[in-house]
Amino acid sequence: MTQVPLAEGLFTWPSEGPALIAGRASDGSLVFPYRSHRLVGGNRELLEQVELPRRGTLWTFTTQYFRPTSPPYAGDDTDATFEGFTVGYVELPGALRVEARLTEPDASKLRIGQEMELVIIPLGKDKDGNQTMIYAFAPVEQETTS
């Protein structure tokens, strides 16, 4: 089955080290998801595409127990098969906070300030039968020292 991003321009992929794509204005401010233009100081400005850091810290999170409204939700589950998932804001250093699905479904295994890393995961299928892929954040495994 062919894998495709849920939407073009959200992240670099396929890639061993995927990154989210943001827009940077002349004043240094960032916007995610990327868009080509924005008002800066009252003037419409073309934004530069930049890759955001792949790692950050969990700023806050919750568990979503209900199926989001479709559209825009594009999962291939139904009300009967839907399983809750964790979602949170990850603070990317020197950049911004990004809302994303988290790969750890058990909220008791998450903590604010925990290091997280961007991953690309399957979500559903598009109208052509392709596997759609979305960005998410996974906890970084802490190395143990002996």
mmCIF file of N, CA and C in Angstrom:
data_model
loop_
_atom_site.group_PDB
_atom_site.id
_atom_site.type_symbol
_atom_site.label_atom_id
_atom_site.label_comp_id
_atom_site.label_asym_id
_atom_site.label_seq_id
_atom_site.Cartn_x
_atom_site.Cartn_y
_atom_site.Cartn_z
ATOM 1 N N MET A 1 0.845 -1.176 0.000
ATOM 2 C CA MET A 1 0.000 0.000 0.000
ATOM 3 C C MET A 1 0.895 1.247 0.000
ATOM 4 N N THR A 2 0.549 2.201 -0.807
ATOM 5 C CA THR A 2 1.298 3.442 -0.900
ATOM 6 C C THR A 2 0.988 4.338 0.296
ATOM 7 N N GLN A 3 2.031 4.899 0.891
ATOM 8 C CA GLN A 3 1.865 5.827 2.001
ATOM 9 C C GLN A 3 2.027 7.249 1.489
ATOM 10 N N VAL A 4 1.115 8.142 1.914
ATOM 11 C CA VAL A 4 1.148 9.543 1.497
ATOM 12 C C VAL A 4 0.891 10.423 2.713
ATOM 13 N N PRO A 5 1.480 11.630 2.740
ATOM 14 C CA PRO A 5 1.170 12.541 3.843
ATOM 15 C C PRO A 5 -0.296 12.949 3.802
ATOM 16 N N LEU A 6 -0.899 13.159 4.959
ATOM 17 C CA LEU A 6 -2.294 13.595 5.029
ATOM 18 C C LEU A 6 -2.490 14.885 4.252
ATOM 19 N N ALA A 7 -1.508 15.784 4.322
ATOM 20 C CA ALA A 7 -1.539 17.044 3.574
ATOM 21 C C ALA A 7 -0.108 17.380 3.167
ATOM 22 N N GLU A 8 0.043 17.898 1.978
ATOM 23 C CA GLU A 8 1.369 18.299 1.502
ATOM 24 C C GLU A 8 1.861 19.505 2.296
ATOM 25 N N GLY A 9 3.177 19.552 2.512
ATOM 26 C CA GLY A 9 3.796 20.711 3.132
ATOM 27 C C GLY A 9 3.769 20.762 4.642
ATOM 28 N N LEU A 10 3.264 19.699 5.311
ATOM 29 C CA LEU A 10 3.279 19.683 6.778
ATOM 30 C C LEU A 10 4.634 19.264 7.327
ATOM 31 N N PHE A 11 5.256 18.276 6.678
ATOM 32 C CA PHE A 11 6.515 17.735 7.169
ATOM 33 C C PHE A 11 7.323 17.168 6.019
ATOM 34 N N THR A 12 8.637 17.028 6.271
ATOM 35 C CA THR A 12 9.511 16.400 5.287
ATOM 36 C C THR A 12 9.323 14.897 5.421
ATOM 37 N N TRP A 13 9.057 14.260 4.289
ATOM 38 C CA TRP A 13 8.801 12.821 4.328
ATOM 39 C C TRP A 13 8.642 12.304 2.920
ATOM 40 N N PRO A 14 9.101 11.134 2.566
ATOM 41 C CA PRO A 14 9.776 10.201 3.481
ATOM 42 C C PRO A 14 11.174 10.689 3.848
ATOM 43 N N SER A 15 11.543 10.383 5.073
ATOM 44 C CA SER A 15 12.827 10.829 5.585
ATOM 45 C C SER A 15 13.175 10.027 6.826
ATOM 46 N N GLU A 16 14.463 9.741 6.987
ATOM 47 C CA GLU A 16 14.926 9.079 8.218
ATOM 48 C C GLU A 16 14.771 10.022 9.412
ATOM 49 N N GLY A 17 14.871 11.318 9.157
ATOM 50 C CA GLY A 17 14.741 12.325 10.208
ATOM 51 C C GLY A 17 13.720 13.365 9.794
ATOM 52 N N PRO A 18 12.419 13.026 9.824
ATOM 53 C CA PRO A 18 11.412 13.975 9.374
ATOM 54 C C PRO A 18 11.387 15.235 10.244
ATOM 55 N N ALA A 19 10.958 16.339 9.641
ATOM 56 C CA ALA A 19 10.841 17.612 10.365
ATOM 57 C C ALA A 19 9.559 18.297 9.943
ATOM 58 N N LEU A 20 8.943 19.013 10.870
ATOM 59 C CA LEU A 20 7.781 19.836 10.549
ATOM 60 C C LEU A 20 8.250 21.059 9.780
ATOM 61 N N ILE A 21 7.407 21.546 8.875
ATOM 62 C CA ILE A 21 7.753 22.709 8.058
ATOM 63 C C ILE A 21 6.939 23.907 8.531
ATOM 64 N N ALA A 22 7.647 24.966 8.895
ATOM 65 C CA ALA A 22 7.018 26.206 9.361
ATOM 66 C C ALA A 22 7.381 27.335 8.409
ATOM 67 N N GLY A 23 6.769 28.487 8.636
ATOM 68 C CA GLY A 23 7.110 29.691 7.891
ATOM 69 C C GLY A 23 7.738 30.695 8.832
ATOM 70 N N ARG A 24 8.810 31.354 8.371
ATOM 71 C CA ARG A 24 9.469 32.377 9.185
ATOM 72 C C ARG A 24 9.303 33.733 8.507
ATOM 73 N N ALA A 25 8.849 34.697 9.290
ATOM 74 C CA ALA A 25 8.675 36.070 8.806
ATOM 75 C C ALA A 25 9.968 36.854 9.013
ATOM 76 N N SER A 26 10.032 38.040 8.419
ATOM 77 C CA SER A 26 11.233 38.881 8.531
ATOM 78 C C SER A 26 11.514 39.299 9.970
ATOM 79 N N ASP A 27 10.470 39.308 10.825
ATOM 80 C CA ASP A 27 10.674 39.671 12.232
ATOM 81 C C ASP A 27 11.090 38.468 13.084
ATOM 82 N N GLY A 28 11.295 37.301 12.426
ATOM 83 C CA GLY A 28 11.748 36.101 13.123
ATOM 84 C C GLY A 28 10.635 35.230 13.660
ATOM 85 N N SER A 29 9.393 35.709 13.639
ATOM 86 C CA SER A 29 8.288 34.907 14.156
ATOM 87 C C SER A 29 8.026 33.720 13.234
ATOM 88 N N LEU A 30 7.535 32.639 13.836
ATOM 89 C CA LEU A 30 7.257 31.401 13.108
ATOM 90 C C LEU A 30 5.772 31.114 13.102
ATOM 91 N N VAL A 31 5.308 30.437 12.054
ATOM 92 C CA VAL A 31 3.928 29.997 11.968
ATOM 93 C C VAL A 31 3.920 28.554 11.480
ATOM 94 N N PHE A 32 3.148 27.710 12.172
ATOM 95 C CA PHE A 32 2.960 26.315 11.772
ATOM 96 C C PHE A 32 1.473 26.017 11.849
ATOM 97 N N PRO A 33 0.939 25.333 10.836
ATOM 98 C CA PRO A 33 1.627 24.837 9.652
ATOM 99 C C PRO A 33 2.031 25.977 8.726
ATOM 100 N N TYR A 34 2.974 25.656 7.842
ATOM 101 C CA TYR A 34 3.495 26.646 6.901
ATOM 102 C C TYR A 34 2.380 27.232 6.048
ATOM 103 N N ARG A 35 2.465 28.515 5.834
ATOM 104 C CA ARG A 35 1.659 29.180 4.816
ATOM 105 C C ARG A 35 2.587 30.175 4.129
ATOM 106 N N SER A 36 2.284 30.496 2.900
ATOM 107 C CA SER A 36 3.217 31.276 2.097
ATOM 108 C C SER A 36 3.292 32.746 2.495
ATOM 109 N N HIS A 37 2.204 33.315 3.013
ATOM 110 C CA HIS A 37 2.179 34.744 3.325
ATOM 111 C C HIS A 37 1.543 34.992 4.694
ATOM 112 N N ARG A 38 1.873 36.160 5.240
ATOM 113 C CA ARG A 38 1.224 36.615 6.462
ATOM 114 C C ARG A 38 1.461 38.105 6.618
ATOM 115 N N LEU A 39 0.614 38.755 7.395
ATOM 116 C CA LEU A 39 0.800 40.180 7.665
ATOM 117 C C LEU A 39 1.869 40.357 8.742
ATOM 118 N N VAL A 40 2.848 41.194 8.437
ATOM 119 C CA VAL A 40 3.912 41.526 9.385
ATOM 120 C C VAL A 40 4.019 43.042 9.396
ATOM 121 N N GLY A 41 3.728 43.647 10.532
ATOM 122 C CA GLY A 41 3.772 45.105 10.626
ATOM 123 C C GLY A 41 2.830 45.788 9.655
ATOM 124 N N GLY A 42 1.704 45.143 9.377
ATOM 125 C CA GLY A 42 0.716 45.720 8.484
ATOM 126 C C GLY A 42 0.979 45.470 7.005
ATOM 127 N N ASN A 43 2.078 44.792 6.689
ATOM 128 C CA ASN A 43 2.415 44.496 5.292
ATOM 129 C C ASN A 43 2.333 42.995 5.033
ATOM 130 N N ARG A 44 1.806 42.627 3.879
ATOM 131 C CA ARG A 44 1.755 41.220 3.487
ATOM 132 C C ARG A 44 3.163 40.800 3.086
ATOM 133 N N GLU A 45 3.619 39.699 3.701
ATOM 134 C CA GLU A 45 5.005 39.277 3.516
ATOM 135 C C GLU A 45 5.069 37.798 3.130
ATOM 136 N N LEU A 46 5.973 37.484 2.209
ATOM 137 C CA LEU A 46 6.254 36.108 1.823
ATOM 138 C C LEU A 46 7.072 35.468 2.942
ATOM 139 N N LEU A 47 6.655 34.283 3.398
ATOM 140 C CA LEU A 47 7.363 33.611 4.484
ATOM 141 C C LEU A 47 8.389 32.622 3.940
ATOM 142 N N GLU A 48 9.499 32.525 4.637
ATOM 143 C CA GLU A 48 10.553 31.562 4.312
ATOM 144 C C GLU A 48 10.170 30.205 4.907
ATOM 145 N N GLN A 49 10.317 29.132 4.149
ATOM 146 C CA GLN A 49 10.080 27.797 4.686
ATOM 147 C C GLN A 49 11.281 27.381 5.531
ATOM 148 N N VAL A 50 10.999 26.893 6.747
ATOM 149 C CA VAL A 50 12.062 26.414 7.633
ATOM 150 C C VAL A 50 11.622 25.112 8.278
ATOM 151 N N GLU A 51 12.598 24.273 8.595
ATOM 152 C CA GLU A 51 12.321 23.033 9.318
ATOM 153 C C GLU A 51 12.427 23.311 10.813
ATOM 154 N N LEU A 52 11.448 22.810 11.557
ATOM 155 C CA LEU A 52 11.438 22.975 13.010
ATOM 156 C C LEU A 52 12.296 21.896 13.668
ATOM 157 N N PRO A 53 12.761 22.137 14.905
ATOM 158 C CA PRO A 53 13.520 21.109 15.620
ATOM 159 C C PRO A 53 12.679 19.830 15.744
ATOM 160 N N ARG A 54 13.335 18.688 15.695
ATOM 161 C CA ARG A 54 12.648 17.396 15.769
ATOM 162 C C ARG A 54 12.326 16.980 17.206
ATOM 163 N N ARG A 55 13.026 17.561 18.159
ATOM 164 C CA ARG A 55 12.819 17.209 19.567
ATOM 165 C C ARG A 55 12.377 18.429 20.358
ATOM 166 N N GLY A 56 11.582 18.152 21.378
ATOM 167 C CA GLY A 56 11.129 19.207 22.265
ATOM 168 C C GLY A 56 10.663 18.594 23.567
ATOM 169 N N THR A 57 9.960 19.396 24.373
ATOM 170 C CA THR A 57 9.463 18.897 25.650
ATOM 171 C C THR A 57 7.944 18.999 25.682
ATOM 172 N N LEU A 58 7.348 18.044 26.352
ATOM 173 C CA LEU A 58 5.897 18.006 26.483
ATOM 174 C C LEU A 58 5.462 19.150 27.391
ATOM 175 N N TRP A 59 4.656 20.058 26.852
ATOM 176 C CA TRP A 59 4.230 21.252 27.573
ATOM 177 C C TRP A 59 2.935 20.991 28.339
ATOM 178 N N THR A 60 2.001 20.287 27.713
ATOM 179 C CA THR A 60 0.763 19.846 28.359
ATOM 180 C C THR A 60 0.152 18.750 27.509
ATOM 181 N N PHE A 61 -0.796 17.995 28.070
ATOM 182 C CA PHE A 61 -1.421 16.909 27.315
ATOM 183 C C PHE A 61 -2.754 16.526 27.934
ATOM 184 N N THR A 62 -3.538 15.781 27.177
ATOM 185 C CA THR A 62 -4.813 15.237 27.635
ATOM 186 C C THR A 62 -5.114 13.991 26.812
ATOM 187 N N THR A 63 -6.163 13.286 27.191
ATOM 188 C CA THR A 63 -6.624 12.142 26.408
ATOM 189 C C THR A 63 -7.954 12.500 25.776
ATOM 190 N N GLN A 64 -8.081 12.216 24.498
ATOM 191 C CA GLN A 64 -9.327 12.476 23.773
ATOM 192 C C GLN A 64 -10.080 11.160 23.656
ATOM 193 N N TYR A 65 -11.254 11.108 24.271
ATOM 194 C CA TYR A 65 -12.036 9.876 24.312
ATOM 195 C C TYR A 65 -13.169 9.839 23.298
ATOM 196 N N PHE A 66 -13.343 10.905 22.511
ATOM 197 C CA PHE A 66 -14.419 10.912 21.526
ATOM 198 C C PHE A 66 -13.824 11.055 20.128
ATOM 199 N N ARG A 67 -14.519 10.508 19.155
ATOM 200 C CA ARG A 67 -14.058 10.595 17.769
ATOM 201 C C ARG A 67 -14.265 12.025 17.274
ATOM 202 N N PRO A 68 -13.202 12.637 16.724
ATOM 203 C CA PRO A 68 -13.352 13.997 16.202
ATOM 204 C C PRO A 68 -14.364 14.050 15.054
ATOM 205 N N THR A 69 -14.906 15.228 14.815
ATOM 206 C CA THR A 69 -15.860 15.438 13.735
ATOM 207 C C THR A 69 -15.192 15.193 12.387
ATOM 208 N N SER A 70 -15.913 14.507 11.516
ATOM 209 C CA SER A 70 -15.390 14.200 10.192
ATOM 210 C C SER A 70 -16.323 14.755 9.128
ATOM 211 N N PRO A 71 -15.841 15.569 8.154
ATOM 212 C CA PRO A 71 -14.500 16.130 8.142
ATOM 213 C C PRO A 71 -14.354 17.224 9.181
ATOM 214 N N PRO A 72 -13.164 17.599 9.569
ATOM 215 C CA PRO A 72 -11.890 17.384 8.911
ATOM 216 C C PRO A 72 -11.167 16.112 9.342
ATOM 217 N N TYR A 73 -11.602 15.445 10.425
ATOM 218 C CA TYR A 73 -10.913 14.238 10.872
ATOM 219 C C TYR A 73 -10.909 13.212 9.750
ATOM 220 N N ALA A 74 -9.749 12.593 9.520
ATOM 221 C CA ALA A 74 -9.591 11.694 8.375
ATOM 222 C C ALA A 74 -9.176 10.287 8.778
ATOM 223 N N GLY A 75 -9.464 9.897 10.021
ATOM 224 C CA GLY A 75 -9.150 8.530 10.445
ATOM 225 C C GLY A 75 -10.089 7.540 9.782
ATOM 226 N N ASP A 76 -9.641 6.289 9.668
ATOM 227 C CA ASP A 76 -10.494 5.284 9.022
ATOM 228 C C ASP A 76 -11.270 4.448 10.039
ATOM 229 N N ASP A 77 -11.392 4.947 11.276
ATOM 230 C CA ASP A 77 -12.192 4.276 12.289
ATOM 231 C C ASP A 77 -13.636 4.761 12.212
ATOM 232 N N THR A 78 -14.468 4.176 13.030
ATOM 233 C CA THR A 78 -15.874 4.574 13.123
ATOM 234 C C THR A 78 -16.158 4.912 14.577
ATOM 235 N N ASP A 79 -17.372 5.398 14.865
ATOM 236 C CA ASP A 79 -17.730 5.650 16.269
ATOM 237 C C ASP A 79 -17.584 4.373 17.093
ATOM 238 N N ALA A 80 -17.914 3.219 16.513
ATOM 239 C CA ALA A 80 -17.858 1.946 17.233
ATOM 240 C C ALA A 80 -16.420 1.455 17.435
ATOM 241 N N THR A 81 -15.511 1.737 16.498
ATOM 242 C CA THR A 81 -14.141 1.217 16.597
ATOM 243 C C THR A 81 -13.141 2.241 17.119
ATOM 244 N N PHE A 82 -13.580 3.483 17.326
ATOM 245 C CA PHE A 82 -12.675 4.535 17.769
ATOM 246 C C PHE A 82 -12.069 4.195 19.127
ATOM 247 N N GLU A 83 -10.744 4.428 19.244
ATOM 248 C CA GLU A 83 -10.044 4.276 20.523
ATOM 249 C C GLU A 83 -9.449 5.627 20.900
ATOM 250 N N GLY A 84 -9.596 5.996 22.163
ATOM 251 C CA GLY A 84 -9.062 7.267 22.627
ATOM 252 C C GLY A 84 -7.563 7.371 22.387
ATOM 253 N N PHE A 85 -7.082 8.596 22.312
ATOM 254 C CA PHE A 85 -5.659 8.820 22.098
ATOM 255 C C PHE A 85 -5.223 10.048 22.881
ATOM 256 N N THR A 86 -3.929 10.121 23.142
ATOM 257 C CA THR A 86 -3.395 11.284 23.835
ATOM 258 C C THR A 86 -2.985 12.334 22.805
ATOM 259 N N VAL A 87 -3.156 13.567 23.195
ATOM 260 C CA VAL A 87 -2.797 14.705 22.364
ATOM 261 C C VAL A 87 -2.158 15.733 23.280
ATOM 262 N N GLY A 88 -1.188 16.472 22.757
ATOM 263 C CA GLY A 88 -0.534 17.451 23.609
ATOM 264 C C GLY A 88 0.120 18.552 22.822
ATOM 265 N N TYR A 89 0.692 19.481 23.548
ATOM 266 C CA TYR A 89 1.505 20.541 22.966
ATOM 267 C C TYR A 89 2.955 20.219 23.298
ATOM 268 N N VAL A 90 3.798 20.241 22.281
ATOM 269 C CA VAL A 90 5.222 20.002 22.458
ATOM 270 C C VAL A 90 5.940 21.318 22.165
ATOM 271 N N GLU A 91 6.742 21.758 23.123
ATOM 272 C CA GLU A 91 7.497 22.995 22.964
ATOM 273 C C GLU A 91 8.812 22.678 22.270
ATOM 274 N N LEU A 92 8.984 23.244 21.085
ATOM 275 C CA LEU A 92 10.194 23.032 20.303
ATOM 276 C C LEU A 92 11.163 24.169 20.610
ATOM 277 N N PRO A 93 12.387 23.855 21.049
ATOM 278 C CA PRO A 93 13.312 24.888 21.521
ATOM 279 C C PRO A 93 13.621 25.939 20.457
ATOM 280 N N GLY A 94 13.523 27.204 20.859
ATOM 281 C CA GLY A 94 13.817 28.301 19.967
ATOM 282 C C GLY A 94 12.797 28.490 18.865
ATOM 283 N N ALA A 95 11.659 27.795 18.973
ATOM 284 C CA ALA A 95 10.673 27.845 17.887
ATOM 285 C C ALA A 95 9.297 28.198 18.437
ATOM 286 N N LEU A 96 8.457 27.205 18.617
ATOM 287 C CA LEU A 96 7.084 27.412 19.069
ATOM 288 C C LEU A 96 6.540 26.123 19.666
ATOM 289 N N ARG A 97 5.293 26.172 20.108
ATOM 290 C CA ARG A 97 4.609 24.983 20.620
ATOM 291 C C ARG A 97 3.719 24.435 19.523
ATOM 292 N N VAL A 98 3.750 23.123 19.354
ATOM 293 C CA VAL A 98 2.983 22.457 18.309
ATOM 294 C C VAL A 98 2.007 21.487 18.952
ATOM 295 N N GLU A 99 0.751 21.559 18.528
ATOM 296 C CA GLU A 99 -0.237 20.578 18.969
ATOM 297 C C GLU A 99 -0.099 19.336 18.100
ATOM 298 N N ALA A 100 -0.124 18.162 18.735
ATOM 299 C CA ALA A 100 0.047 16.919 17.974
ATOM 300 C C ALA A 100 -0.500 15.733 18.752
ATOM 301 N N ARG A 101 -0.790 14.700 18.014
ATOM 302 C CA ARG A 101 -1.105 13.415 18.624
ATOM 303 C C ARG A 101 0.175 12.890 19.256
ATOM 304 N N LEU A 102 0.037 12.164 20.367
ATOM 305 C CA LEU A 102 1.175 11.540 21.029
ATOM 306 C C LEU A 102 1.090 10.037 20.808
ATOM 307 N N THR A 103 2.228 9.374 20.676
ATOM 308 C CA THR A 103 2.210 7.929 20.389
ATOM 309 C C THR A 103 1.955 7.092 21.632
ATOM 310 N N GLU A 104 2.186 7.650 22.814
ATOM 311 C CA GLU A 104 1.940 6.912 24.058
ATOM 312 C C GLU A 104 0.483 7.099 24.460
ATOM 313 N N PRO A 105 -0.335 6.035 24.367
ATOM 314 C CA PRO A 105 -1.754 6.176 24.683
ATOM 315 C C PRO A 105 -2.063 6.222 26.184
ATOM 316 N N ASP A 106 -1.135 5.756 27.007
ATOM 317 C CA ASP A 106 -1.339 5.692 28.455
ATOM 318 C C ASP A 106 -0.849 6.987 29.095
ATOM 319 N N ALA A 107 -1.782 7.853 29.482
ATOM 320 C CA ALA A 107 -1.422 9.152 30.048
ATOM 321 C C ALA A 107 -0.583 9.028 31.320
ATOM 322 N N SER A 108 -0.688 7.913 32.041
ATOM 323 C CA SER A 108 0.102 7.751 33.263
ATOM 324 C C SER A 108 1.591 7.579 32.956
ATOM 325 N N LYS A 109 1.931 7.334 31.701
ATOM 326 C CA LYS A 109 3.337 7.186 31.306
ATOM 327 C C LYS A 109 3.905 8.484 30.715
ATOM 328 N N LEU A 110 3.109 9.543 30.742
ATOM 329 C CA LEU A 110 3.550 10.839 30.230
ATOM 330 C C LEU A 110 3.720 11.808 31.386
ATOM 331 N N ARG A 111 4.621 12.780 31.223
ATOM 332 C CA ARG A 111 4.776 13.826 32.236
ATOM 333 C C ARG A 111 5.183 15.132 31.559
ATOM 334 N N ILE A 112 4.688 16.216 32.087
ATOM 335 C CA ILE A 112 5.048 17.530 31.570
ATOM 336 C C ILE A 112 6.559 17.701 31.726
ATOM 337 N N GLY A 113 7.192 18.224 30.676
ATOM 338 C CA GLY A 113 8.642 18.387 30.666
ATOM 339 C C GLY A 113 9.383 17.202 30.056
ATOM 340 N N GLN A 114 8.662 16.129 29.743
ATOM 341 C CA GLN A 114 9.262 14.934 29.161
ATOM 342 C C GLN A 114 9.776 15.242 27.757
ATOM 343 N N GLU A 115 10.950 14.685 27.409
ATOM 344 C CA GLU A 115 11.501 14.890 26.074
ATOM 345 C C GLU A 115 10.709 14.066 25.061
ATOM 346 N N MET A 116 10.373 14.726 23.932
ATOM 347 C CA MET A 116 9.572 14.095 22.882
ATOM 348 C C MET A 116 10.284 14.263 21.541
ATOM 349 N N GLU A 117 10.007 13.331 20.621
ATOM 350 C CA GLU A 117 10.618 13.385 19.295
ATOM 351 C C GLU A 117 9.558 13.171 18.224
ATOM 352 N N LEU A 118 9.689 13.916 17.134
ATOM 353 C CA LEU A 118 8.761 13.824 16.019
ATOM 354 C C LEU A 118 8.869 12.463 15.337
ATOM 355 N N VAL A 119 7.714 11.872 15.043
ATOM 356 C CA VAL A 119 7.627 10.636 14.268
ATOM 357 C C VAL A 119 6.478 10.790 13.271
ATOM 358 N N ILE A 120 6.466 9.961 12.259
ATOM 359 C CA ILE A 120 5.389 9.938 11.272
ATOM 360 C C ILE A 120 4.665 8.609 11.432
ATOM 361 N N ILE A 121 3.328 8.665 11.596
ATOM 362 C CA ILE A 121 2.544 7.456 11.864
ATOM 363 C C ILE A 121 1.331 7.382 10.922
ATOM 364 N N PRO A 122 0.788 6.172 10.730
ATOM 365 C CA PRO A 122 -0.412 6.023 9.895
ATOM 366 C C PRO A 122 -1.652 6.582 10.587
ATOM 367 N N LEU A 123 -2.592 7.108 9.786
ATOM 368 C CA LEU A 123 -3.858 7.599 10.325
ATOM 369 C C LEU A 123 -5.046 6.868 9.716
ATOM 370 N N GLY A 124 -5.138 6.845 8.406
ATOM 371 C CA GLY A 124 -6.297 6.249 7.737
ATOM 372 C C GLY A 124 -5.989 6.011 6.281
ATOM 373 N N LYS A 125 -7.033 6.069 5.467
ATOM 374 C CA LYS A 125 -6.865 5.888 4.029
ATOM 375 C C LYS A 125 -7.511 7.055 3.309
ATOM 376 N N ASP A 126 -6.904 7.468 2.191
ATOM 377 C CA ASP A 126 -7.498 8.539 1.395
ATOM 378 C C ASP A 126 -8.481 7.951 0.384
ATOM 379 N N LYS A 127 -9.084 8.807 -0.428
ATOM 380 C CA LYS A 127 -10.114 8.357 -1.379
ATOM 381 C C LYS A 127 -9.564 7.398 -2.427
ATOM 382 N N ASP A 128 -8.222 7.378 -2.612
ATOM 383 C CA ASP A 128 -7.603 6.477 -3.583
ATOM 384 C C ASP A 128 -7.101 5.183 -2.945
ATOM 385 N N GLY A 129 -7.345 5.006 -1.646
ATOM 386 C CA GLY A 129 -6.913 3.792 -0.954
ATOM 387 C C GLY A 129 -5.493 3.835 -0.427
ATOM 388 N N ASN A 130 -4.827 4.992 -0.503
ATOM 389 C CA ASN A 130 -3.474 5.134 0.035
ATOM 390 C C ASN A 130 -3.517 5.275 1.552
ATOM 391 N N GLN A 131 -2.471 4.783 2.221
ATOM 392 C CA GLN A 131 -2.324 4.948 3.665
ATOM 393 C C GLN A 131 -1.905 6.386 3.947
ATOM 394 N N THR A 132 -2.734 7.144 4.678
ATOM 395 C CA THR A 132 -2.363 8.516 5.019
ATOM 396 C C THR A 132 -1.484 8.519 6.263
ATOM 397 N N MET A 133 -0.493 9.416 6.262
ATOM 398 C CA MET A 133 0.471 9.514 7.344
ATOM 399 C C MET A 133 0.375 10.894 7.986
ATOM 400 N N ILE A 134 0.478 10.927 9.322
ATOM 401 C CA ILE A 134 0.436 12.186 10.060
ATOM 402 C C ILE A 134 1.675 12.301 10.948
ATOM 403 N N TYR A 135 1.904 13.501 11.449
ATOM 404 C CA TYR A 135 2.993 13.698 12.395
ATOM 405 C C TYR A 135 2.459 13.460 13.807
ATOM 406 N N ALA A 136 3.345 12.998 14.668
ATOM 407 C CA ALA A 136 3.022 12.780 16.078
ATOM 408 C C ALA A 136 4.329 12.931 16.860
ATOM 409 N N PHE A 137 4.220 12.922 18.162
ATOM 410 C CA PHE A 137 5.417 12.964 18.989
ATOM 411 C C PHE A 137 5.446 11.749 19.903
ATOM 412 N N ALA A 138 6.635 11.152 20.001
ATOM 413 C CA ALA A 138 6.862 9.963 20.823
ATOM 414 C C ALA A 138 7.815 10.327 21.957
ATOM 415 N N PRO A 139 7.598 9.744 23.141
ATOM 416 C CA PRO A 139 8.561 9.966 24.222
ATOM 417 C C PRO A 139 9.939 9.458 23.814
ATOM 418 N N VAL A 140 10.966 10.217 24.169
ATOM 419 C CA VAL A 140 12.342 9.794 23.912
ATOM 420 C C VAL A 140 12.729 8.841 25.031
ATOM 421 N N GLU A 141 13.223 7.688 24.635
ATOM 422 C CA GLU A 141 13.669 6.701 25.634
ATOM 423 C C GLU A 141 14.880 7.264 26.368
ATOM 424 N N GLN A 142 14.819 7.294 27.674
ATOM 425 C CA GLN A 142 15.940 7.787 28.469
ATOM 426 C C GLN A 142 16.979 6.691 28.607
ATOM 427 N N GLU A 143 18.242 7.046 28.323
ATOM 428 C CA GLU A 143 19.327 6.082 28.479
ATOM 429 C C GLU A 143 19.629 5.934 29.965
ATOM 430 N N THR A 144 19.851 4.700 30.359
ATOM 431 C CA THR A 144 20.210 4.452 31.752
ATOM 432 C C THR A 144 21.722 4.318 31.851
ATOM 433 N N THR A 145 22.284 4.885 32.900
ATOM 434 C CA THR A 145 23.733 4.788 33.105
ATOM 435 C C THR A 145 23.986 3.780 34.210
ATOM 436 N N SER A 146 25.062 3.038 34.031
ATOM 437 C CA SER A 146 25.382 2.032 35.060
ATOM 438 C C SER A 146 26.682 2.326 35.728
#
